[in-house]
Short mmCIF file of C-alpha atoms in Angstrom, two decimals:
data_model
loop_
_atom_site.label_atom_id
_atom_site.label_comp_id
_atom_site.label_asym_id
_atom_site.label_seq_id
_atom_site.Cartn_x
_atom_site.Cartn_y
_atom_site.Cartn_z
CA SER A 364 107.62 112.07 123.92
CA ALA A 365 108.05 110.21 120.63
CA GLN A 366 107.36 107.02 122.46
CA PHE A 367 103.66 107.76 122.78
CA VAL A 368 102.78 108.80 119.25
CA PRO A 369 103.12 106.58 116.15
CA PRO A 370 105.56 105.14 115.18
CA TYR A 371 106.27 105.09 118.93
CA THR A 372 109.99 105.45 118.24
CA GLU A 373 111.71 104.84 121.51
CA ASP A 374 115.00 106.11 122.75
CA CYS A 375 117.52 103.41 121.96
CA ARG A 376 117.09 100.58 124.43
CA THR A 377 119.97 99.44 126.65
CA ASP A 378 120.51 96.57 129.07
CA MET A 379 117.82 94.47 127.48
CA TYR A 380 120.21 91.49 127.40
CA PRO A 381 120.09 88.85 128.80
CA PRO A 382 116.46 88.92 127.63
CA ASN A 383 114.03 89.87 130.35
CA GLY A 384 110.93 91.97 130.99
CA PRO A 385 107.72 92.45 128.94
CA THR A 386 109.41 92.22 125.51
CA PHE A 387 110.75 88.74 126.26
CA LYS A 388 108.13 86.05 125.85
CA GLY A 389 110.37 83.06 126.42
CA PRO A 390 113.31 80.97 125.26
CA VAL A 391 113.26 78.72 122.18
CA LYS A 392 113.62 74.96 122.51
CA TRP A 393 116.29 73.03 120.59
CA TYR A 394 115.66 69.94 118.44
CA THR A 395 117.96 67.82 116.32
CA ILE A 396 117.08 67.03 112.70
CA ASP A 397 118.93 63.89 111.61
CA LEU A 398 119.73 64.27 107.92
CA ASP A 399 120.70 60.57 107.81
CA LEU A 400 117.05 59.63 108.34
CA PRO A 401 114.67 59.29 105.37
CA PRO A 402 113.21 62.78 104.67
CA SER A 403 109.73 61.71 105.71
CA LYS A 404 111.01 60.73 109.18
CA ARG A 405 113.23 63.75 109.93
CA TRP A 406 110.61 66.03 111.47
CA THR A 407 108.78 63.46 113.59
CA ALA A 408 110.20 64.58 116.95
CA VAL A 409 109.57 68.28 116.30
CA ILE A 410 106.06 67.83 114.93
CA SER A 411 105.04 65.37 117.65
CA ASP A 412 105.96 68.07 120.18
CA LYS A 413 104.42 70.99 118.30
CA LYS A 414 101.41 69.23 116.75
CA ASN A 415 98.75 71.12 118.69
CA ASP A 416 100.36 74.49 118.04
CA LEU A 417 100.64 73.68 114.33
CA VAL A 418 97.00 72.60 114.13
CA ASP A 419 96.07 75.80 115.98
CA MET A 420 98.01 78.01 113.58
CA ILE A 421 96.63 76.24 110.49
CA GLN A 422 93.11 76.69 111.91
CA ALA A 423 93.77 80.43 112.25
CA ILE A 424 94.74 80.56 108.55
CA ARG A 425 91.60 78.56 107.69
CA ASP A 426 89.45 80.99 109.64
CA LEU A 427 91.10 83.83 107.75
CA ALA A 428 90.48 82.13 104.39
CA ASP A 429 86.84 81.51 105.36
CA ALA A 430 86.51 85.18 106.32
CA PHE A 431 87.55 86.09 102.77
CA VAL A 432 85.56 83.31 101.07
CA PRO A 433 82.73 82.27 103.44
CA SER A 434 81.66 79.44 101.17
CA GLY A 435 84.82 77.55 102.20
CA ARG A 436 85.77 77.09 98.55
CA LEU A 437 89.23 78.62 99.11
CA ILE A 438 90.16 75.94 101.64
CA GLU A 439 88.62 73.30 99.41
CA LEU A 440 90.84 74.54 96.58
CA VAL A 441 93.89 74.30 98.85
CA ASP A 442 92.98 70.79 99.99
CA ILE A 443 92.34 69.58 96.43
CA ALA A 444 94.89 71.46 94.32
CA LEU A 445 97.98 71.73 96.50
CA PRO A 446 98.44 67.98 97.10
CA LEU A 447 98.70 67.71 93.30
CA MET A 448 101.47 70.28 93.49
CA VAL A 449 103.50 68.61 96.20
CA ASP A 450 104.87 66.02 93.76
CA THR A 451 106.28 68.83 91.63
CA LEU A 452 108.37 70.11 94.55
CA PRO A 453 112.01 69.02 94.70
CA ASN A 454 113.20 66.46 97.18
CA PRO A 455 113.94 66.30 100.09
CA PHE A 456 111.32 69.01 100.66
CA ARG A 457 108.52 66.98 99.03
CA GLU A 458 109.00 63.96 101.27
CA GLU A 459 109.64 66.08 104.36
CA ILE A 460 106.35 67.93 103.80
CA LYS A 461 104.49 64.63 103.36
CA GLY A 462 106.05 63.34 106.59
CA ILE A 463 104.94 66.47 108.47
CA ALA A 464 101.36 66.05 107.21
CA ALA A 465 101.37 62.38 108.23
CA VAL A 466 102.66 63.05 111.76
CA SER A 467 100.54 66.15 112.44
CA GLY A 468 97.32 64.98 110.81
CA VAL A 469 97.08 68.37 109.06
CA PRO A 470 95.77 67.97 105.48
CA LEU A 471 98.70 67.75 103.03
CA GLY A 472 97.48 70.73 101.00
CA GLU A 473 97.55 72.94 104.08
CA VAL A 474 101.11 71.88 105.01
CA VAL A 475 102.14 72.68 101.41
CA LEU A 476 100.48 76.10 101.67
CA PHE A 477 102.36 76.78 104.93
CA ASN A 478 105.64 75.94 103.18
CA ILE A 479 105.08 78.07 100.06
CA PHE A 480 103.45 80.90 101.96
CA TYR A 481 106.27 83.30 101.12
CA GLU A 482 105.51 83.14 97.40
CA VAL A 483 101.74 83.03 97.95
CA PHE A 484 101.81 85.96 100.37
CA THR A 485 103.34 88.27 97.75
CA VAL A 486 99.87 88.31 96.22
CA CYS B 308 111.78 92.05 109.38
CA THR B 309 115.08 93.65 110.35
CA SER B 310 118.43 91.96 109.69
CA VAL B 311 121.87 93.29 110.61
CA VAL B 312 125.41 92.01 109.97
CA ALA B 313 127.95 94.03 111.99
CA GLN B 314 131.74 93.82 112.32
CA ASP B 315 133.28 94.77 115.64
CA GLU B 316 136.66 96.45 116.02
CA LYS B 317 138.40 93.08 116.32
CA GLY B 318 136.96 92.06 112.96
CA LYS B 319 134.43 89.64 114.46
CA LEU B 320 131.11 89.38 112.63
CA LEU B 321 127.74 89.39 114.38
CA HIS B 322 124.40 88.71 112.74
CA GLY B 323 121.05 89.59 114.28
CA ARG B 324 117.45 89.56 113.07
CA ASN B 325 113.85 90.18 114.03
CA LEU B 326 111.42 87.93 112.18
CA ASP B 327 108.25 89.95 111.65
CA PHE B 328 105.36 88.12 110.00
CA GLY B 329 101.57 88.12 109.84
CA LEU B 330 100.76 91.55 108.41
CA PHE B 331 97.06 92.01 107.56
CA LEU B 332 96.37 88.39 108.51
CA GLY B 333 93.73 89.19 111.12
CA TRP B 334 93.99 91.85 113.86
CA ASP B 335 92.90 90.83 117.37
CA VAL B 336 91.27 94.04 118.62
CA LYS B 337 90.97 92.87 122.21
CA ASN B 338 94.63 91.91 122.57
CA LYS B 339 95.93 94.53 120.11
CA SER B 340 97.92 91.86 118.29
CA TRP B 341 98.08 90.11 114.93
CA ALA B 342 96.32 86.72 115.04
CA ILE B 343 98.81 84.79 112.89
CA SER B 344 101.89 86.34 114.56
CA GLU B 345 100.60 85.15 117.94
CA LYS B 346 99.90 81.67 116.54
CA LEU B 347 103.42 81.46 115.08
CA LYS B 348 105.22 82.25 118.35
CA PRO B 349 104.58 78.83 119.98
CA LEU B 350 105.90 77.21 116.77
CA VAL B 351 109.34 78.84 116.97
CA VAL B 352 112.05 76.16 117.35
CA ASN B 353 115.84 76.03 117.15
CA LEU B 354 117.04 73.18 114.94
CA ASN B 355 120.42 71.43 114.81
CA PHE B 356 120.71 69.65 111.45
CA LYS B 357 123.14 66.74 111.80
CA ARG B 358 124.72 64.25 109.40
CA ASN B 359 126.90 61.37 110.71
CA ASN B 360 126.17 62.91 114.08
CA GLN B 361 128.03 66.10 113.09
CA THR B 362 126.33 69.48 112.97
CA VAL B 363 125.85 70.61 109.35
CA PHE B 364 123.97 73.82 110.19
CA LYS B 365 121.62 75.28 112.77
CA SER B 366 118.49 77.34 112.25
CA THR B 367 115.50 79.02 113.83
CA ASN B 368 112.28 77.81 112.23
CA PHE B 369 108.54 77.69 112.57
CA ALA B 370 107.79 74.00 113.23
CA GLY B 371 106.29 72.45 110.08
CA TYR B 372 108.18 74.78 107.75
CA VAL B 373 111.01 72.86 106.03
CA GLY B 374 112.67 75.88 104.38
CA MET B 375 115.04 78.30 106.11
CA LEU B 376 114.63 81.97 107.08
CA THR B 377 117.42 82.18 109.69
CA GLY B 378 120.49 79.97 109.95
CA ILE B 379 124.18 79.51 110.69
CA LYS B 380 126.78 77.22 109.17
CA PRO B 381 129.01 77.25 112.24
CA HIS B 382 132.39 78.95 111.69
CA ILE B 383 131.57 79.48 107.98
CA PHE B 384 128.60 81.81 107.37
CA THR B 385 125.32 83.12 108.72
CA LEU B 386 122.20 83.74 106.64
CA THR B 387 118.86 85.46 107.06
CA MET B 388 116.28 86.54 104.50
CA ASN B 389 113.81 89.42 104.52
CA GLU B 390 110.70 89.79 102.41
CA ARG B 391 110.92 91.99 99.31
CA PHE B 392 107.80 93.39 97.69
CA SER B 393 107.67 93.66 93.91
CA LEU B 394 104.96 93.65 91.26
CA ASP B 395 106.99 90.90 89.60
CA GLY B 396 106.20 88.81 92.64
CA GLY B 397 105.82 85.26 93.78
CA TYR B 398 102.36 84.84 92.31
CA ILE B 399 103.93 85.09 88.85
CA GLY B 400 106.51 82.50 89.83
CA ILE B 401 103.74 80.21 91.07
CA LEU B 402 101.80 80.65 87.82
CA GLU B 403 104.91 79.77 85.81
CA TRP B 404 105.44 76.74 88.06
CA ILE B 405 101.85 75.54 87.58
CA LEU B 406 102.22 76.01 83.82
CA GLY B 407 105.26 73.76 83.89
CA GLN B 408 108.11 76.26 83.81
CA ARG B 409 110.05 74.96 86.81
CA ASP B 410 113.59 76.32 86.44
CA GLY B 411 113.25 78.63 89.45
CA MET B 412 113.68 77.77 93.14
CA TRP B 413 111.21 78.37 95.95
CA MET B 414 112.90 80.95 98.18
CA SER B 415 113.06 78.97 101.41
CA PHE B 416 114.21 75.81 99.62
CA LEU B 417 117.11 77.83 98.19
CA THR B 418 118.18 79.09 101.62
CA ARG B 419 117.90 75.53 102.99
CA SER B 420 120.01 74.16 100.12
CA VAL B 421 122.63 76.87 100.66
CA LEU B 422 122.89 76.20 104.40
CA GLU B 423 123.04 72.44 103.79
CA ASN B 424 125.45 72.35 100.83
CA ALA B 425 127.53 75.55 100.55
CA ASN B 426 130.91 75.39 102.26
CA SER B 427 132.07 78.98 102.13
CA TYR B 428 130.77 82.54 102.27
CA ASP B 429 131.67 83.09 98.62
CA GLU B 430 129.93 79.91 97.52
CA ALA B 431 126.82 80.85 99.48
CA LYS B 432 126.91 84.37 98.05
CA SER B 433 127.08 83.24 94.44
CA LEU B 434 124.28 80.68 94.90
CA LEU B 435 122.04 83.29 96.56
CA ALA B 436 122.86 85.90 93.92
CA GLN B 437 122.58 83.76 90.81
CA THR B 438 119.89 81.12 91.33
CA LYS B 439 116.62 81.94 89.57
CA MET B 440 113.76 82.19 92.08
CA LEU B 441 109.97 82.25 92.13
CA ALA B 442 109.81 85.40 94.25
CA PRO B 443 112.01 88.45 94.99
CA ALA B 444 113.85 88.61 98.34
CA TYR B 445 116.66 90.17 100.36
CA PHE B 446 119.41 87.79 101.50
CA ILE B 447 121.56 89.02 104.34
CA LEU B 448 124.80 87.01 104.54
CA GLY B 449 127.65 87.14 107.02
CA GLY B 450 130.99 85.33 106.60
CA ASN B 451 133.91 84.47 108.89
CA GLN B 452 136.51 86.94 107.58
CA THR B 453 136.62 90.71 108.09
CA GLY B 454 134.55 92.54 105.51
CA GLN B 455 132.38 89.51 104.80
CA GLY B 456 128.90 90.89 105.27
CA CYS B 457 126.44 91.78 102.53
CA ILE B 458 122.85 92.39 101.50
CA ILE B 459 121.88 90.71 98.23
CA THR B 460 118.82 92.39 96.69
CA ARG B 461 117.11 89.84 94.48
CA SER B 462 114.47 89.99 91.81
CA ARG B 463 113.06 86.69 90.62
CA GLU B 464 115.60 86.43 87.82
CA LEU B 465 118.52 88.65 88.80
CA SER B 466 120.72 89.93 91.57
CA ILE B 467 119.87 93.63 91.48
CA ASP B 468 122.46 94.82 93.96
CA VAL B 469 124.99 93.60 96.52
CA LEU B 470 125.86 95.99 99.38
CA GLU B 471 128.98 94.94 101.31
CA ILE B 472 130.45 95.91 104.65
CA ASP B 473 133.32 98.34 103.97
CA VAL B 474 134.96 99.61 107.14
CA LYS B 475 137.22 101.96 105.16
CA LEU B 476 134.08 103.80 104.11
CA GLY B 477 132.84 103.75 107.70
CA ARG B 478 130.29 101.03 106.85
CA TRP B 479 130.91 98.61 109.72
CA TYR B 480 127.42 97.15 109.45
CA VAL B 481 124.83 96.41 106.79
CA LEU B 482 121.16 96.71 107.76
CA GLU B 483 118.09 95.53 105.83
CA THR B 484 114.43 95.92 106.67
CA ASN B 485 112.06 95.43 103.72
CA TYR B 486 113.05 98.19 101.29
CA ASP B 487 115.80 98.59 98.66
CA HIS B 488 118.67 100.26 100.47
CA TRP B 489 119.12 102.90 97.73
CA LYS B 490 115.51 104.08 98.16
CA GLU B 491 113.75 105.76 101.07
CA PRO B 492 111.62 103.29 103.04
CA PHE B 493 107.84 103.71 102.97
CA PHE B 494 107.28 106.62 105.37
CA LEU B 495 104.69 104.73 107.42
CA ASP B 496 107.09 101.82 107.88
CA ASP B 497 110.51 103.32 108.49
CA ARG B 498 112.30 100.89 110.79
CA ARG B 499 115.61 101.57 109.05
CA THR B 500 116.14 105.05 110.50
CA PRO B 501 115.64 104.12 114.18
CA ALA B 502 117.77 101.00 113.75
CA MET B 503 120.60 103.00 112.15
CA LYS B 504 120.30 105.68 114.82
CA CYS B 505 120.75 103.07 117.56
CA LEU B 506 123.57 101.24 115.77
CA ASN B 507 125.43 104.52 115.22
CA GLN B 508 124.80 105.48 118.84
CA THR B 509 126.20 102.07 119.91
CA THR B 510 129.36 102.60 117.75
CA GLN B 511 131.59 99.87 116.38
CA ALA B 512 133.64 99.93 119.56
CA ASN B 513 130.66 98.74 121.57
CA ILE B 514 128.79 96.43 119.18
CA SER B 515 128.24 93.00 120.70
CA VAL B 516 125.54 90.36 121.03
CA LYS B 517 124.24 92.37 123.98
CA THR B 518 124.03 95.76 122.23
CA LEU B 519 122.74 94.18 119.02
CA TYR B 520 119.87 92.72 121.04
CA ASP B 521 119.24 96.23 122.46
CA VAL B 522 118.89 97.62 118.92
CA LEU B 523 116.49 94.82 117.95
CA SER B 524 114.49 95.54 121.13
CA THR B 525 113.87 99.23 120.31
CA LYS B 526 110.45 100.19 118.93
CA PRO B 527 109.52 100.22 116.00
CA VAL B 528 112.33 97.78 115.10
CA LEU B 529 110.49 95.69 117.68
CA ASN B 530 106.80 95.79 116.73
CA LYS B 531 103.56 93.79 116.92
CA LEU B 532 104.67 91.55 114.04
CA THR B 533 107.96 90.53 115.70
CA THR B 534 107.76 86.83 116.55
CA TYR B 535 111.39 86.11 117.43
CA THR B 536 114.83 87.67 117.66
CA THR B 537 117.91 85.63 116.69
CA LEU B 538 121.55 86.48 117.41
CA MET B 539 124.36 84.58 115.66
CA GLN B 540 128.16 84.62 116.09
CA VAL B 541 129.82 82.78 113.21
CA SER B 542 133.26 82.55 114.91
CA GLU B 543 131.74 80.87 117.97
CA GLY B 544 129.25 78.95 115.85
CA THR B 545 126.45 80.06 118.16
CA LEU B 546 122.79 80.82 117.43
CA GLU B 547 120.43 82.03 120.16
CA SER B 548 116.77 82.92 119.73
CA TYR B 549 114.13 84.55 121.89
CA ILE B 550 110.38 84.81 121.45
CA ARG B 551 109.27 88.45 121.58
CA ASP B 552 106.35 90.60 122.64
CA CYS B 553 105.80 94.29 122.10
CA PRO B 554 103.99 95.99 125.00
CA ASN B 555 101.61 98.84 124.16
CA PRO B 556 101.96 101.43 122.79
CA CYS B 557 103.59 99.62 119.90
CA MET B 558 103.48 99.96 116.12
CA PRO B 559 101.41 97.28 114.37
CA TRP B 560 104.35 96.82 111.93
#
């Protein structure tokens, strides 16, 4: 049947809700972002919780960059150039990004890259 | 990505989306999965943005990403964005930015500003349609009145097209994947046809959060890039998200 040859188009699914079974990998946790806090403090709770996962994901992007440019120059460029760019970004995003880098310990340039990835990825 | 705004027979608007990301960013042969997509799944969080202890808007985000890809202004509007590919792409916007021409907005900062500051569907629509951007995009916007659902196709400078829900024409939903709705999708990446087939099979009489989730769970609308599914009901002010997996056999995109 169509389900076993690309694009593996299935018959329309039914009774998948409430989410269950092999296509459901888990619920999503809620956090509050207090917009009354200074921008650099807003993401502290979220990033403290997700720090290891964020570091893990950034490392995967680094590994990818090193696969393209084994000399490591691409990451160097990110770590040197993008922090210069962060001060051109509008607030509150600029201060929020700096706060995320401070709490997570991820280099500022890499947090900037993560946040402008949509525009970068169009390359 | 796949985004849908649908209007049921009582005029209620539902908004659902699959966030697919990580294409070509490293394929894990052993696990038959995309490396970055798998790394993004643990980062998925639901956020309640509050001011004076009142909810301003809610969103589903990747932790560490301060812009918005999926959000609801409870009882006012719902918003998702899908990636649009164009030669006049984000890298040109970034070059202009570096060279000092900074009159455009970064896409996810625009969506964040709209969710934080716009106070009506029409206000959100005009901001999303008219603000100059660094990269092209599709904005999928749902309101709180019947007929308020649209796909805004954006180039960096202009709003190229706005497709609205129009029940009189039999268009009780608008659906966007990653291709201009007036063109055929790339034949190797046609998620539009199966999604439309399932929506039409569901019918307007039976569309609900439950059946919308069924559509977003049908391969290849669900694929190896799908990190999360979000369902939003503007009238209830609810947003619910679920982290996804696509068991083999499953399309890589």
